[in-house]
Amino acid sequence: DARVTQTPRDKVTEMGQEVTMRCQPILGHNTVFWYRQTMMQGLELLAYFRNRAPLDDSGMPKDRFSAEMPDATLATLKIQPSEPRDSAVYFCASGPDSLTGELFFGEGSRLTVL
Amino acid sequence: AQSVSQHNHHVILSEAASLELGCNYSYGGTVNLFWYVQYPGQHLQLLLKYFSGDPLVKGIKGFEAEFIKSKFSFNLRKPSVQWSDTAEYFCAVSGLSGSARQLTFGSGTQLTVLP
């Protein structure tokens, strides 16, 4: 059963530390999205890739966040330095490039920044 | 730019009651429409989707949604809810944006079903 895999599932860190979240998209999917979910803001699109190329990262705070796809099987979201307001659940989702927009979500990475 | 509005933030129903969750979208072109569900502590899962054809689409667990193009709406319905339907429901629209399809989510509706 193909699925999107995210690590870590839970991360507690202190303000100022670097945090890296990883995502393995479903094999064959060539669009990858990063979303952030909080109670206040709901689901926010941070960045998305198509064929490993970043297409839109306008939703991401550029000064501290960075997203990359070093290869087709790995997407990373890095926060440096982390702040308490970054506490959220970060979801990775992948989709086939069929222009339908259907996405398959990972279990999420719950980040707590103290 | 595309946007999605879900008017109900929190809906509380008793078991066996009927459900309708509103969703309106704003987009000038062709869209694909989705409802995703997020059970407590879990990730988002696809409930149903509309790409083309019959505007009344049926999804899993007895849910259905109707696409009304003239009203830019895609409301979710279920004739009789169960306690296990307690979850957050997200409407989403996919329209061509830039060089790739982008999925935009509404703010979500929390459904609580009382036993």
PDB file of C-alpha atoms in Angstrom:
ATOM      1  CA  ASP A   1       0.000   0.000   0.000  1.00  0.00           C
ATOM      2  CA  ALA A   2       1.828   3.103  -1.248  1.00  0.00           C
ATOM      3  CA  ARG A   3       1.933   6.021   1.125  1.00  0.00           C
ATOM      4  CA  VAL A   4       3.775   9.214   1.888  1.00  0.00           C
ATOM      5  CA  THR A   5       6.268   8.796   4.707  1.00  0.00           C
ATOM      6  CA  GLN A   6       7.293  11.636   6.983  1.00  0.00           C
ATOM      7  CA  THR A   7       9.922  11.830   9.678  1.00  0.00           C
ATOM      8  CA  PRO A   8      10.093  12.689  12.482  1.00  0.00           C
ATOM      9  CA  ARG A   9       6.528  12.150  13.669  1.00  0.00           C
ATOM     10  CA  ASP A  10       7.121  14.296  16.713  1.00  0.00           C
ATOM     11  CA  LYS A  11       9.852  16.790  17.430  1.00  0.00           C
ATOM     12  CA  VAL A  12      10.364  18.949  20.496  1.00  0.00           C
ATOM     13  CA  THR A  13      13.165  21.452  20.296  1.00  0.00           C
ATOM     14  CA  GLU A  14      14.326  24.694  21.806  1.00  0.00           C
ATOM     15  CA  MET A  15      14.085  28.069  20.190  1.00  0.00           C
ATOM     16  CA  GLY A  16      17.042  28.767  17.945  1.00  0.00           C
ATOM     17  CA  GLN A  17      17.700  25.165  17.022  1.00  0.00           C
ATOM     18  CA  GLU A  18      17.680  23.862  13.487  1.00  0.00           C
ATOM     19  CA  VAL A  19      14.856  21.515  12.543  1.00  0.00           C
ATOM     20  CA  THR A  20      14.780  19.317   9.479  1.00  0.00           C
ATOM     21  CA  MET A  21      11.682  17.418   8.420  1.00  0.00           C
ATOM     22  CA  ARG A  22      11.830  14.757   5.748  1.00  0.00           C
ATOM     23  CA  CYS A  23       9.310  13.345   3.357  1.00  0.00           C
ATOM     24  CA  GLN A  24       9.362  10.377   1.035  1.00  0.00           C
ATOM     25  CA  PRO A  25       6.687  10.843  -1.627  1.00  0.00           C
ATOM     26  CA  ILE A  26       4.841   7.982  -3.239  1.00  0.00           C
ATOM     27  CA  LEU A  27       6.953   6.392  -5.963  1.00  0.00           C
ATOM     28  CA  GLY A  28       5.985   7.790  -9.321  1.00  0.00           C
ATOM     29  CA  HIS A  29       4.466  10.989  -7.964  1.00  0.00           C
ATOM     30  CA  ASN A  30       6.276  14.048  -9.230  1.00  0.00           C
ATOM     31  CA  THR A  31       4.486  16.804  -7.355  1.00  0.00           C
ATOM     32  CA  VAL A  32       5.288  17.344  -3.690  1.00  0.00           C
ATOM     33  CA  PHE A  33       3.692  19.833  -1.355  1.00  0.00           C
ATOM     34  CA  TRP A  34       4.476  21.054   2.157  1.00  0.00           C
ATOM     35  CA  TYR A  35       1.586  22.294   4.291  1.00  0.00           C
ATOM     36  CA  ARG A  36       1.539  23.672   7.820  1.00  0.00           C
ATOM     37  CA  GLN A  37      -1.488  23.196  10.026  1.00  0.00           C
ATOM     38  CA  THR A  38      -2.247  25.261  13.115  1.00  0.00           C
ATOM     39  CA  MET A  39      -5.409  25.909  15.056  1.00  0.00           C
ATOM     40  CA  MET A  40      -5.343  29.582  14.188  1.00  0.00           C
ATOM     41  CA  GLN A  41      -4.397  29.485  10.515  1.00  0.00           C
ATOM     42  CA  GLY A  42      -5.668  26.096   9.421  1.00  0.00           C
ATOM     43  CA  LEU A  43      -3.856  24.529   6.467  1.00  0.00           C
ATOM     44  CA  GLU A  44      -1.296  26.782   4.851  1.00  0.00           C
ATOM     45  CA  LEU A  45       0.630  25.901   1.724  1.00  0.00           C
ATOM     46  CA  LEU A  46       4.323  26.505   2.306  1.00  0.00           C
ATOM     47  CA  ALA A  47       5.932  25.189  -0.856  1.00  0.00           C
ATOM     48  CA  TYR A  48       5.480  22.836  -3.728  1.00  0.00           C
ATOM     49  CA  PHE A  49       7.651  21.071  -6.235  1.00  0.00           C
ATOM     50  CA  ARG A  50       7.082  19.574  -9.616  1.00  0.00           C
ATOM     51  CA  ASN A  51       9.679  17.211 -11.008  1.00  0.00           C
ATOM     52  CA  ARG A  52      11.897  18.294  -8.085  1.00  0.00           C
ATOM     53  CA  ALA A  53      11.836  21.932  -9.185  1.00  0.00           C
ATOM     54  CA  PRO A  54      10.392  24.434  -6.705  1.00  0.00           C
ATOM     55  CA  LEU A  55       7.378  26.118  -8.280  1.00  0.00           C
ATOM     56  CA  ASP A  56       6.023  28.171  -5.464  1.00  0.00           C
ATOM     57  CA  ASP A  57       7.356  28.874  -2.007  1.00  0.00           C
ATOM     58  CA  SER A  58       5.605  32.185  -1.502  1.00  0.00           C
ATOM     59  CA  GLY A  59       3.860  30.865   1.590  1.00  0.00           C
ATOM     60  CA  MET A  60       7.121  30.188   3.351  1.00  0.00           C
ATOM     61  CA  PRO A  61       9.038  32.659   5.552  1.00  0.00           C
ATOM     62  CA  LYS A  62      12.168  32.938   3.456  1.00  0.00           C
ATOM     63  CA  ASP A  63      14.460  34.130   6.199  1.00  0.00           C
ATOM     64  CA  ARG A  64      14.249  30.915   8.202  1.00  0.00           C
ATOM     65  CA  PHE A  65      12.540  28.252   6.104  1.00  0.00           C
ATOM     66  CA  SER A  66      13.956  26.356   3.178  1.00  0.00           C
ATOM     67  CA  ALA A  67      12.562  23.476   1.144  1.00  0.00           C
ATOM     68  CA  GLU A  68      14.478  21.200  -1.180  1.00  0.00           C
ATOM     69  CA  MET A  69      14.188  17.977  -3.126  1.00  0.00           C
ATOM     70  CA  PRO A  70      17.674  16.530  -3.379  1.00  0.00           C
ATOM     71  CA  ASP A  71      16.254  13.586  -5.298  1.00  0.00           C
ATOM     72  CA  ALA A  72      12.900  12.187  -6.394  1.00  0.00           C
ATOM     73  CA  THR A  73      12.521  10.117  -3.239  1.00  0.00           C
ATOM     74  CA  LEU A  74      13.240  12.819  -0.682  1.00  0.00           C
ATOM     75  CA  ALA A  75      11.853  16.231   0.119  1.00  0.00           C
ATOM     76  CA  THR A  76      13.109  18.263   3.060  1.00  0.00           C
ATOM     77  CA  LEU A  77      11.793  21.237   4.972  1.00  0.00           C
ATOM     78  CA  LYS A  78      14.292  23.010   7.155  1.00  0.00           C
ATOM     79  CA  ILE A  79      13.768  25.704   9.754  1.00  0.00           C
ATOM     80  CA  GLN A  80      16.804  27.597  10.998  1.00  0.00           C
ATOM     81  CA  PRO A  81      16.578  29.103  13.540  1.00  0.00           C
ATOM     82  CA  SER A  82      13.297  27.761  14.880  1.00  0.00           C
ATOM     83  CA  GLU A  83      10.901  29.929  16.875  1.00  0.00           C
ATOM     84  CA  PRO A  84       7.952  29.100  19.142  1.00  0.00           C
ATOM     85  CA  ARG A  85       5.532  30.397  16.513  1.00  0.00           C
ATOM     86  CA  ASP A  86       6.738  27.625  14.194  1.00  0.00           C
ATOM     87  CA  SER A  87       5.028  25.064  16.425  1.00  0.00           C
ATOM     88  CA  ALA A  88       2.559  23.257  14.194  1.00  0.00           C
ATOM     89  CA  VAL A  89       1.933  20.039  12.348  1.00  0.00           C
ATOM     90  CA  TYR A  90       3.748  19.951   9.035  1.00  0.00           C
ATOM     91  CA  PHE A  91       2.244  17.764   6.335  1.00  0.00           C
ATOM     92  CA  CYS A  92       3.885  16.567   3.199  1.00  0.00           C
ATOM     93  CA  ALA A  93       1.697  15.477   0.304  1.00  0.00           C
ATOM     94  CA  SER A  94       2.473  14.064  -3.095  1.00  0.00           C
ATOM     95  CA  GLY A  95       0.470  13.689  -6.249  1.00  0.00           C
ATOM     96  CA  PRO A  96       0.735  12.290  -9.738  1.00  0.00           C
ATOM     97  CA  ASP A  97       1.312  14.838 -12.439  1.00  0.00           C
ATOM     98  CA  SER A  98      -2.109  14.249 -13.944  1.00  0.00           C
ATOM     99  CA  LEU A  99      -3.291  17.812 -13.476  1.00  0.00           C
ATOM    100  CA  THR A 100      -6.144  16.609 -11.336  1.00  0.00           C
ATOM    101  CA  GLY A 101      -4.806  18.055  -8.114  1.00  0.00           C
ATOM    102  CA  GLU A 102      -5.525  14.994  -5.994  1.00  0.00           C
ATOM    103  CA  LEU A 103      -3.003  14.692  -3.188  1.00  0.00           C
ATOM    104  CA  PHE A 104      -1.946  11.938  -0.835  1.00  0.00           C
ATOM    105  CA  PHE A 105      -0.909  13.124   2.593  1.00  0.00           C
ATOM    106  CA  GLY A 106       1.669  11.844   5.012  1.00  0.00           C
ATOM    107  CA  GLU A 107       0.990  11.393   8.714  1.00  0.00           C
ATOM    108  CA  GLY A 108       2.536  14.745   9.530  1.00  0.00           C
ATOM    109  CA  SER A 109       5.405  15.947  11.693  1.00  0.00           C
ATOM    110  CA  ARG A 110       4.315  17.597  14.914  1.00  0.00           C
ATOM    111  CA  LEU A 111       6.817  20.291  15.842  1.00  0.00           C
ATOM    112  CA  THR A 112       6.953  21.948  19.232  1.00  0.00           C
ATOM    113  CA  VAL A 113       9.428  24.766  19.707  1.00  0.00           C
ATOM    114  CA  LEU A 114       9.912  25.752  23.335  1.00  0.00           C
TER     115      LEU A 114
ATOM    116  CA  ALA B   1      -6.119  33.392  -7.543  1.00  0.00           C
ATOM    117  CA  GLN B   2      -8.371  30.690  -6.222  1.00  0.00           C
ATOM    118  CA  SER B   3      -9.996  30.614  -2.803  1.00  0.00           C
ATOM    119  CA  VAL B   4     -12.319  28.374  -0.842  1.00  0.00           C
ATOM    120  CA  SER B   5     -14.830  29.348   1.829  1.00  0.00           C
ATOM    121  CA  GLN B   6     -16.313  27.009   4.359  1.00  0.00           C
ATOM    122  CA  HIS B   7     -18.977  28.848   6.270  1.00  0.00           C
ATOM    123  CA  ASN B   8     -19.447  26.495   9.180  1.00  0.00           C
ATOM    124  CA  HIS B   9     -16.511  26.329  11.546  1.00  0.00           C
ATOM    125  CA  HIS B  10     -18.034  23.871  13.970  1.00  0.00           C
ATOM    126  CA  VAL B  11     -21.101  21.713  13.524  1.00  0.00           C
ATOM    127  CA  ILE B  12     -22.558  19.577  16.289  1.00  0.00           C
ATOM    128  CA  LEU B  13     -25.084  16.889  15.452  1.00  0.00           C
ATOM    129  CA  SER B  14     -26.663  13.907  17.099  1.00  0.00           C
ATOM    130  CA  GLU B  15     -26.260  10.486  15.570  1.00  0.00           C
ATOM    131  CA  ALA B  16     -28.663   9.776  12.702  1.00  0.00           C
ATOM    132  CA  ALA B  17     -29.057  13.470  11.911  1.00  0.00           C
ATOM    133  CA  SER B  18     -28.523  14.632   8.375  1.00  0.00           C
ATOM    134  CA  LEU B  19     -25.437  16.612   7.484  1.00  0.00           C
ATOM    135  CA  GLU B  20     -24.734  19.339   4.980  1.00  0.00           C
ATOM    136  CA  LEU B  21     -21.474  21.269   5.027  1.00  0.00           C
ATOM    137  CA  GLY B  22     -21.185  24.293   2.815  1.00  0.00           C
ATOM    138  CA  CYS B  23     -18.298  25.022   0.480  1.00  0.00           C
ATOM    139  CA  ASN B  24     -17.985  27.862  -2.002  1.00  0.00           C
ATOM    140  CA  TYR B  25     -15.022  28.555  -4.187  1.00  0.00           C
ATOM    141  CA  SER B  26     -13.738  31.405  -6.231  1.00  0.00           C
ATOM    142  CA  TYR B  27     -11.923  30.692  -9.458  1.00  0.00           C
ATOM    143  CA  GLY B  28     -12.388  31.894 -13.010  1.00  0.00           C
ATOM    144  CA  GLY B  29     -11.501  28.705 -14.851  1.00  0.00           C
ATOM    145  CA  THR B  30     -12.027  24.971 -14.797  1.00  0.00           C
ATOM    146  CA  VAL B  31     -11.699  23.434 -11.381  1.00  0.00           C
ATOM    147  CA  ASN B  32     -11.455  20.081  -9.755  1.00  0.00           C
ATOM    148  CA  LEU B  33     -13.109  19.868  -6.357  1.00  0.00           C
ATOM    149  CA  PHE B  34     -12.368  17.728  -3.345  1.00  0.00           C
ATOM    150  CA  TRP B  35     -13.462  16.981   0.159  1.00  0.00           C
ATOM    151  CA  TYR B  36     -10.817  15.698   2.536  1.00  0.00           C
ATOM    152  CA  VAL B  37     -11.424  14.386   6.030  1.00  0.00           C
ATOM    153  CA  GLN B  38      -9.058  14.472   8.992  1.00  0.00           C
ATOM    154  CA  TYR B  39      -9.948  12.177  11.870  1.00  0.00           C
ATOM    155  CA  PRO B  40      -8.575  13.164  15.285  1.00  0.00           C
ATOM    156  CA  GLY B  41      -4.806  12.836  15.337  1.00  0.00           C
ATOM    157  CA  GLN B  42      -4.605  11.594  11.770  1.00  0.00           C
ATOM    158  CA  HIS B  43      -3.610  12.911   8.377  1.00  0.00           C
ATOM    159  CA  LEU B  44      -5.928  14.153   5.685  1.00  0.00           C
ATOM    160  CA  GLN B  45      -7.640  11.534   3.588  1.00  0.00           C
ATOM    161  CA  LEU B  46      -9.611  11.967   0.408  1.00  0.00           C
ATOM    162  CA  LEU B  47     -13.353  11.625   0.940  1.00  0.00           C
ATOM    163  CA  LEU B  48     -14.552  12.329  -2.582  1.00  0.00           C
ATOM    164  CA  LYS B  49     -13.645  14.284  -5.677  1.00  0.00           C
ATOM    165  CA  TYR B  50     -15.232  15.908  -8.699  1.00  0.00           C
ATOM    166  CA  PHE B  51     -13.403  16.252 -11.981  1.00  0.00           C
ATOM    167  CA  SER B  52     -16.164  16.260 -14.598  1.00  0.00           C
ATOM    168  CA  GLY B  53     -19.420  14.564 -15.550  1.00  0.00           C
ATOM    169  CA  ASP B  54     -22.233  13.909 -13.106  1.00  0.00           C
ATOM    170  CA  PRO B  55     -22.253  16.814 -10.653  1.00  0.00           C
ATOM    171  CA  LEU B  56     -23.452  14.538  -7.877  1.00  0.00           C
ATOM    172  CA  VAL B  57     -20.497  12.532  -6.674  1.00  0.00           C
ATOM    173  CA  LYS B  58     -20.474   9.770  -4.140  1.00  0.00           C
ATOM    174  CA  GLY B  59     -17.573   9.107  -1.849  1.00  0.00           C
ATOM    175  CA  ILE B  60     -16.633   6.744   0.897  1.00  0.00           C
ATOM    176  CA  LYS B  61     -18.649   6.094   4.062  1.00  0.00           C
ATOM    177  CA  GLY B  62     -21.937   7.268   2.587  1.00  0.00           C
ATOM    178  CA  PHE B  63     -20.858  10.827   1.842  1.00  0.00           C
ATOM    179  CA  GLU B  64     -21.840  12.656  -1.302  1.00  0.00           C
ATOM    180  CA  ALA B  65     -21.343  16.119  -2.705  1.00  0.00           C
ATOM    181  CA  GLU B  66     -23.044  18.157  -5.381  1.00  0.00           C
ATOM    182  CA  PHE B  67     -21.242  20.534  -7.681  1.00  0.00           C
ATOM    183  CA  ILE B  68     -23.433  23.494  -8.613  1.00  0.00           C
ATOM    184  CA  LYS B  69     -21.467  25.496 -11.120  1.00  0.00           C
ATOM    185  CA  SER B  70     -23.815  28.485 -11.140  1.00  0.00           C
ATOM    186  CA  LYS B  71     -23.402  28.854  -7.397  1.00  0.00           C
ATOM    187  CA  PHE B  72     -19.701  28.002  -7.266  1.00  0.00           C
ATOM    188  CA  SER B  73     -20.590  25.499  -4.586  1.00  0.00           C
ATOM    189  CA  PHE B  74     -19.625  21.965  -3.684  1.00  0.00           C
ATOM    190  CA  ASN B  75     -21.562  21.070  -0.552  1.00  0.00           C
ATOM    191  CA  LEU B  76     -20.962  17.850   1.325  1.00  0.00           C
ATOM    192  CA  ARG B  77     -23.898  15.758   2.507  1.00  0.00           C
ATOM    193  CA  LYS B  78     -24.645  12.636   4.424  1.00  0.00           C
ATOM    194  CA  PRO B  79     -28.201  11.462   5.193  1.00  0.00           C
ATOM    195  CA  SER B  80     -27.415   9.963   8.593  1.00  0.00           C
ATOM    196  CA  VAL B  81     -24.218  10.679  10.505  1.00  0.00           C
ATOM    197  CA  GLN B  82     -22.498   8.349  12.911  1.00  0.00           C
ATOM    198  CA  TRP B  83     -20.345   9.024  15.943  1.00  0.00           C
ATOM    199  CA  SER B  84     -17.349   7.833  13.921  1.00  0.00           C
ATOM    200  CA  ASP B  85     -17.865  10.714  11.488  1.00  0.00           C
ATOM    201  CA  THR B  86     -16.514  13.104  14.110  1.00  0.00           C
ATOM    202  CA  ALA B  87     -13.635  14.750  12.295  1.00  0.00           C
ATOM    203  CA  GLU B  88     -12.562  17.897  10.528  1.00  0.00           C
ATOM    204  CA  TYR B  89     -13.682  18.262   6.940  1.00  0.00           C
ATOM    205  CA  PHE B  90     -11.836  20.304   4.368  1.00  0.00           C
ATOM    206  CA  CYS B  91     -13.088  21.430   1.015  1.00  0.00           C
ATOM    207  CA  ALA B  92     -10.396  22.000  -1.595  1.00  0.00           C
ATOM    208  CA  VAL B  93     -10.196  23.309  -5.116  1.00  0.00           C
ATOM    209  CA  SER B  94      -7.597  22.688  -7.735  1.00  0.00           C
ATOM    210  CA  GLY B  95      -7.289  25.181 -10.522  1.00  0.00           C
ATOM    211  CA  LEU B  96      -4.514  25.849 -12.927  1.00  0.00           C
ATOM    212  CA  SER B  97      -2.244  28.353 -11.276  1.00  0.00           C
ATOM    213  CA  GLY B  98       0.961  29.346 -12.940  1.00  0.00           C
ATOM    214  CA  SER B  99       2.595  26.311 -14.403  1.00  0.00           C
ATOM    215  CA  ALA B 100       1.072  23.645 -12.230  1.00  0.00           C
ATOM    216  CA  ARG B 101      -2.092  22.674 -10.446  1.00  0.00           C
ATOM    217  CA  GLN B 102      -2.273  23.956  -6.921  1.00  0.00           C
ATOM    218  CA  LEU B 103      -4.649  22.625  -4.297  1.00  0.00           C
ATOM    219  CA  THR B 104      -6.176  25.310  -2.107  1.00  0.00           C
ATOM    220  CA  PHE B 105      -7.969  24.297   1.073  1.00  0.00           C
ATOM    221  CA  GLY B 106     -10.780  25.930   2.952  1.00  0.00           C
ATOM    222  CA  SER B 107     -10.435  26.649   6.643  1.00  0.00           C
ATOM    223  CA  GLY B 108     -12.142  23.416   7.605  1.00  0.00           C
ATOM    224  CA  THR B 109     -15.317  22.478   9.455  1.00  0.00           C
ATOM    225  CA  GLN B 110     -15.096  20.561  12.679  1.00  0.00           C
ATOM    226  CA  LEU B 111     -17.942  18.058  12.910  1.00  0.00           C
ATOM    227  CA  THR B 112     -18.816  16.631  16.294  1.00  0.00           C
ATOM    228  CA  VAL B 113     -21.367  13.840  16.362  1.00  0.00           C
ATOM    229  CA  LEU B 114     -22.892  13.144  19.742  1.00  0.00           C
ATOM    230  CA  PRO B 115     -23.739   9.523  20.546  1.00  0.00           C
TER     231      PRO B 115
END
